[in-house]
Short mmCIF file of C-alpha atoms in Angstrom, two decimals:
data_model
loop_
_atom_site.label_atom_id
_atom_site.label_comp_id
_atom_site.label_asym_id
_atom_site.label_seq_id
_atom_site.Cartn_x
_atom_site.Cartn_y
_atom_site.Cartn_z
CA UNK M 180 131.93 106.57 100.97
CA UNK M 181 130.13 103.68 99.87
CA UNK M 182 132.02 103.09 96.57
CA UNK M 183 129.31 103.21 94.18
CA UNK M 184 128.69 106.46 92.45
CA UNK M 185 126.35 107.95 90.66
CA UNK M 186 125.87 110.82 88.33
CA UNK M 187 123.82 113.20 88.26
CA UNK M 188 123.28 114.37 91.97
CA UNK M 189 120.08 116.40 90.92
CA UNK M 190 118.41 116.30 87.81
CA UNK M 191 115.40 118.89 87.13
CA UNK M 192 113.40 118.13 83.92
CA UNK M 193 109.62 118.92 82.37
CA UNK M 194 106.89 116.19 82.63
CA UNK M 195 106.93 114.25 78.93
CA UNK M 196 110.88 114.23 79.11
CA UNK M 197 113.28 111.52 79.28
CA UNK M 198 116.39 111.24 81.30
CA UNK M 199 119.02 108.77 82.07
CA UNK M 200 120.92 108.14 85.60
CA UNK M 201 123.92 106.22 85.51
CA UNK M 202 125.46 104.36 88.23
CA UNK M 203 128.77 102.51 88.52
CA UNK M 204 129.06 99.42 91.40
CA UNK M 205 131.89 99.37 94.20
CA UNK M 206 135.08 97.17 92.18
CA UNK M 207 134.25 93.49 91.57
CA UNK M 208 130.79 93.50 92.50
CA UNK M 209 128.93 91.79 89.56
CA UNK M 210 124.97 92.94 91.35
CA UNK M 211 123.39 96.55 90.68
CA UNK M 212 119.92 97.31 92.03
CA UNK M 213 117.83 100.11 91.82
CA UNK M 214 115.60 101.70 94.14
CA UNK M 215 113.16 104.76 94.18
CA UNK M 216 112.45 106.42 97.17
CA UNK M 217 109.58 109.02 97.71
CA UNK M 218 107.85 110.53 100.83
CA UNK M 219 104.76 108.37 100.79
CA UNK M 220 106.13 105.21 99.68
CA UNK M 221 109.48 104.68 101.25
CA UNK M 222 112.48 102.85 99.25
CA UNK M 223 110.53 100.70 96.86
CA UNK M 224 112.79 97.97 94.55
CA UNK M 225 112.92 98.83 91.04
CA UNK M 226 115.35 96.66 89.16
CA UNK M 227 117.79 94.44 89.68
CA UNK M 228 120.75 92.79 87.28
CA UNK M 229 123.55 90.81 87.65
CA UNK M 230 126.86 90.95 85.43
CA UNK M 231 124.67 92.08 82.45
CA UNK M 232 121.26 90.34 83.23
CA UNK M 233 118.33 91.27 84.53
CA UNK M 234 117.39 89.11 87.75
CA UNK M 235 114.67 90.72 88.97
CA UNK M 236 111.74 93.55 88.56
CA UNK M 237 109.86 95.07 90.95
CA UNK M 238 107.77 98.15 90.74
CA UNK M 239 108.91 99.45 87.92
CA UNK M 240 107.00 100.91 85.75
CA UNK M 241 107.26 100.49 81.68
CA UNK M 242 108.36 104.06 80.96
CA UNK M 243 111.12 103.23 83.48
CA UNK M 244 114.08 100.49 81.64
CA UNK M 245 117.59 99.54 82.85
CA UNK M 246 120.72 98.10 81.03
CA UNK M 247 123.64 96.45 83.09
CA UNK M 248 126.76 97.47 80.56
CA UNK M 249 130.26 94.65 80.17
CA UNK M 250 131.90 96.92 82.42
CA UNK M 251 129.25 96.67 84.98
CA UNK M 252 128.01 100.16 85.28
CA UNK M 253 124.03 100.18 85.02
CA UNK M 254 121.82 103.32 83.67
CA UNK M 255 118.43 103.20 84.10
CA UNK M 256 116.28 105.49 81.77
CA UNK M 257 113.02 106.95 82.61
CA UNK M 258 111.04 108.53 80.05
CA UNK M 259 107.60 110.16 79.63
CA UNK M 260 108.03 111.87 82.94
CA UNK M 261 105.32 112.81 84.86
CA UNK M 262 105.30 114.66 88.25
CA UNK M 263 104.98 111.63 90.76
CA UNK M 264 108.29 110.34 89.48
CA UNK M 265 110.05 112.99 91.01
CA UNK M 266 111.81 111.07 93.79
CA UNK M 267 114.96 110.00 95.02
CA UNK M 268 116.99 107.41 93.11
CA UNK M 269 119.48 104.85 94.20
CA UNK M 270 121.39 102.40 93.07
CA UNK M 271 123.09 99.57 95.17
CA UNK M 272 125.71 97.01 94.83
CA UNK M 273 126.03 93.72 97.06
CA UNK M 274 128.60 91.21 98.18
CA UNK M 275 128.43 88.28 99.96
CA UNK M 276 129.22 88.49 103.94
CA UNK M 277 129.21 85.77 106.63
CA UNK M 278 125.56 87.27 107.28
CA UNK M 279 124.14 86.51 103.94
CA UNK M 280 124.48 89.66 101.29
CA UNK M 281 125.27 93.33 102.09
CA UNK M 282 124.10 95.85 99.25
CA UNK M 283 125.90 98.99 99.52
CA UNK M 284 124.29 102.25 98.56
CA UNK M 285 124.99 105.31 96.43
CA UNK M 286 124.49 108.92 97.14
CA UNK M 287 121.13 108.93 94.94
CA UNK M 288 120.02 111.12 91.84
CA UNK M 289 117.37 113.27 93.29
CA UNK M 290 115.19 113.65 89.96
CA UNK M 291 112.24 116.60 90.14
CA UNK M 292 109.77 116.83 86.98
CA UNK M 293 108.10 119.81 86.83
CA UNK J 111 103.18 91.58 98.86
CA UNK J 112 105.36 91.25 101.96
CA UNK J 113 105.12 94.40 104.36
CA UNK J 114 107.38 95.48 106.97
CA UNK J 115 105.80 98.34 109.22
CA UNK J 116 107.94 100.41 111.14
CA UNK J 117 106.77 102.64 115.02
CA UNK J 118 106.69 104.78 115.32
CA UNK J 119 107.12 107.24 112.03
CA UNK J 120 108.25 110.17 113.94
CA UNK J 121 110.16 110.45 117.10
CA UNK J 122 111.58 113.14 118.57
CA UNK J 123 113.75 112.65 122.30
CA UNK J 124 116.06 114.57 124.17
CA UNK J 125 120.14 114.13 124.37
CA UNK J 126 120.33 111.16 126.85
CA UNK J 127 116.84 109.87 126.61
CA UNK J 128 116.03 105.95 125.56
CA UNK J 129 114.26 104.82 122.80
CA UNK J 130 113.54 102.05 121.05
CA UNK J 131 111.69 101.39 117.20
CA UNK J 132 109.91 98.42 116.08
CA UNK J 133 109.72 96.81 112.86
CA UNK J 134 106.56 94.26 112.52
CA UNK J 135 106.00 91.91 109.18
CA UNK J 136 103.54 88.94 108.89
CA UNK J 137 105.71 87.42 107.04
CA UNK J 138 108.84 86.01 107.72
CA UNK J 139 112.31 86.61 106.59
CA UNK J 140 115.46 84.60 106.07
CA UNK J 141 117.24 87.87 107.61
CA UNK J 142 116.38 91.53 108.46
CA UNK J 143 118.88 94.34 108.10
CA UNK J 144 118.95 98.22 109.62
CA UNK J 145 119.54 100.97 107.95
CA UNK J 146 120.61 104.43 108.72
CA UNK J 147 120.11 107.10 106.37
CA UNK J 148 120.94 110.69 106.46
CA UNK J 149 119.89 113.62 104.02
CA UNK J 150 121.03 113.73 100.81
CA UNK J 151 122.67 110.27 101.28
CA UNK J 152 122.45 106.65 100.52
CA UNK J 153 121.30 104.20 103.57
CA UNK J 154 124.38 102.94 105.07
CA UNK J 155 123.50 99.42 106.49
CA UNK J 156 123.91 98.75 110.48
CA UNK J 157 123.53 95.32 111.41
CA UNK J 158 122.30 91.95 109.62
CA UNK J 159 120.42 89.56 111.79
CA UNK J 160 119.48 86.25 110.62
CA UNK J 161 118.63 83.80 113.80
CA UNK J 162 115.48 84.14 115.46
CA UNK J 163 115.56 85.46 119.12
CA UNK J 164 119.31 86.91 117.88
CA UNK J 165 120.23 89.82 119.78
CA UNK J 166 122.87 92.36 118.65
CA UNK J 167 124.78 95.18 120.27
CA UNK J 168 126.47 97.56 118.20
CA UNK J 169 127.95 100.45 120.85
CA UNK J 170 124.65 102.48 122.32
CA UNK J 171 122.56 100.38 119.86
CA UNK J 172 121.05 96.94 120.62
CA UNK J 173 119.26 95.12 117.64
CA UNK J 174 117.00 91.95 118.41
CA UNK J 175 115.19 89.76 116.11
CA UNK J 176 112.19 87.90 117.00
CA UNK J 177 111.53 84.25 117.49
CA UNK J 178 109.64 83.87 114.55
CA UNK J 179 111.61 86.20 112.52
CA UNK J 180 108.90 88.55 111.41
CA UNK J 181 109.98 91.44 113.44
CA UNK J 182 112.50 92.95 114.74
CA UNK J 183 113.43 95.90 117.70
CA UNK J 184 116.27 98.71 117.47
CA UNK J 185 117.00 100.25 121.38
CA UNK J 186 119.55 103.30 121.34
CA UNK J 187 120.67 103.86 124.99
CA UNK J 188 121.59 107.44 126.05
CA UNK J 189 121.31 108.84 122.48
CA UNK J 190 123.36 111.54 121.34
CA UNK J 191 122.67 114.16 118.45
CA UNK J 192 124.62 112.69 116.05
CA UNK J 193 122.02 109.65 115.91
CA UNK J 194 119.37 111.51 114.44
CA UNK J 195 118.82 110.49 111.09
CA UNK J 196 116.24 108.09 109.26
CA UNK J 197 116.19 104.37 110.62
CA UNK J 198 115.36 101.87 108.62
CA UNK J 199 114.74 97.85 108.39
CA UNK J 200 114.68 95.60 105.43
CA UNK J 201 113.68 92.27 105.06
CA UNK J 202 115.49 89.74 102.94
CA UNK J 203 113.93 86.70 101.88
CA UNK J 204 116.96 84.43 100.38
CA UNK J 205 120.29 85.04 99.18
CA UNK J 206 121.35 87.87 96.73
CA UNK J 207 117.88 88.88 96.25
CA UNK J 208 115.89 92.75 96.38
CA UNK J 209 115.73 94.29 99.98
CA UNK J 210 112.03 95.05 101.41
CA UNK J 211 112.20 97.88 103.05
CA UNK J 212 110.17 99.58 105.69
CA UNK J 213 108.98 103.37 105.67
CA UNK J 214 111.13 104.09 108.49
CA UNK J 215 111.31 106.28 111.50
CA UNK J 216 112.41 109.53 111.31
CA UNK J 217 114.65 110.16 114.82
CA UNK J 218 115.45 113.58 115.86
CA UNK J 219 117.72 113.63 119.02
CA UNK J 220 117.83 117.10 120.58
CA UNK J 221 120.74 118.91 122.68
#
């Protein structure tokens, strides 16, 4: 167990609809990212934000938006579905180690629009 | 866009065979991590390397980064079943900063 959750575990939708995953960090770290993983692309960086602020985007899309919240849980909404964004969905928090910075991964929202 | 290209995509050994798995980038990275991930879970993270020519041994598994530190090699010795899973390598350029990740290789070790 990682320490960062998030909820749901599956989500099944339509294409045109608009869900929301949520994801909560391990305790005390201030980073969430978010990643989407499919077959052909591998884990690609979506998002990332930092006790409230956004850092960083990468390939996300503008149906796709993210909020870090004052208690540090993050949701990231993605509406307009369409069929390629089924995919795998996780979030990740990070800490500083001796090595440089560890993120540490939750158990994914597998999202399928059909 | 920075790449990192794992070999091979697919490999599939018997219970007490050798392998090893590559990860090749043109560019170079402050640090490169491994990943394992299994299905219907989140990548768990293996090793961090971060000095060129560093060479890592975590149980069975050796981890070596390259001189230049654009690539990087994972060797399992006498693997077992319970290291089949989805290996993968991520590059990090600086600090707390997004990973970039390979497309992995998909081990299957079987009995």
């Amino acid at each position: 167990d990682s320490g960062v959750t998030q909820t749901p575990k599956h989500l099944i939708t339509a294409t045109g609809q608009r869900v929301t995953l949520r994801c909560s960090p391990r305790s005390g770290d201030l980073s969430v990212y978010w990643y989407q993983q499919s077959l052909d692309q591998g884990l690609q960086f979506l998002i990332h934000y930092y006790n409230g602020e956004e850092r960083a985007k990468g390939n996300i899309l503008e149906r796709f938006s993210a909020q870090q919240f004052p208690d540090l849980h993050s949701e990231l909404n993605l509406s307009s579905l369409e069929l390629g964004d089924s995919a795998l969905y996780f979030c990740a928090s990070s800490v500083a180690t001796t090595s440089g910075y560890e993120q540490f991964f939750g158990p994914g929202t597998r999202l399928t629009v059909l | 866009t920075q790449l990192l290209k794992q070999s091979p995509q697919f490999l599939s050994i018997q219970e007490g065979e050798n392998l090893t798995v590559y990860c090749n980038s043109s560019s170079v990275f402050s640090s490169l991590q491994w990943y394992r991930q299994e299905p219907g879970e989140g990548p768990v993270l293996l090793v961090t390397v971060v000095t060129g020519g560093e060479v890592k041994k975590l149980k069975r598994l050796t981890f070596q980064f390259g001189d230049a530190r654009k690539d990087s090699s994972l060797h399992i010795t006498a693997a077992q079943t319970g290291d089949t899973g989805l290996y993968l390598c991520a590059g990090i350029n600086s600090g707390n900063t997004p990973l970039v990740f390979g497309k992995g290789t998909r081990l299957s070790v079987i009995a």
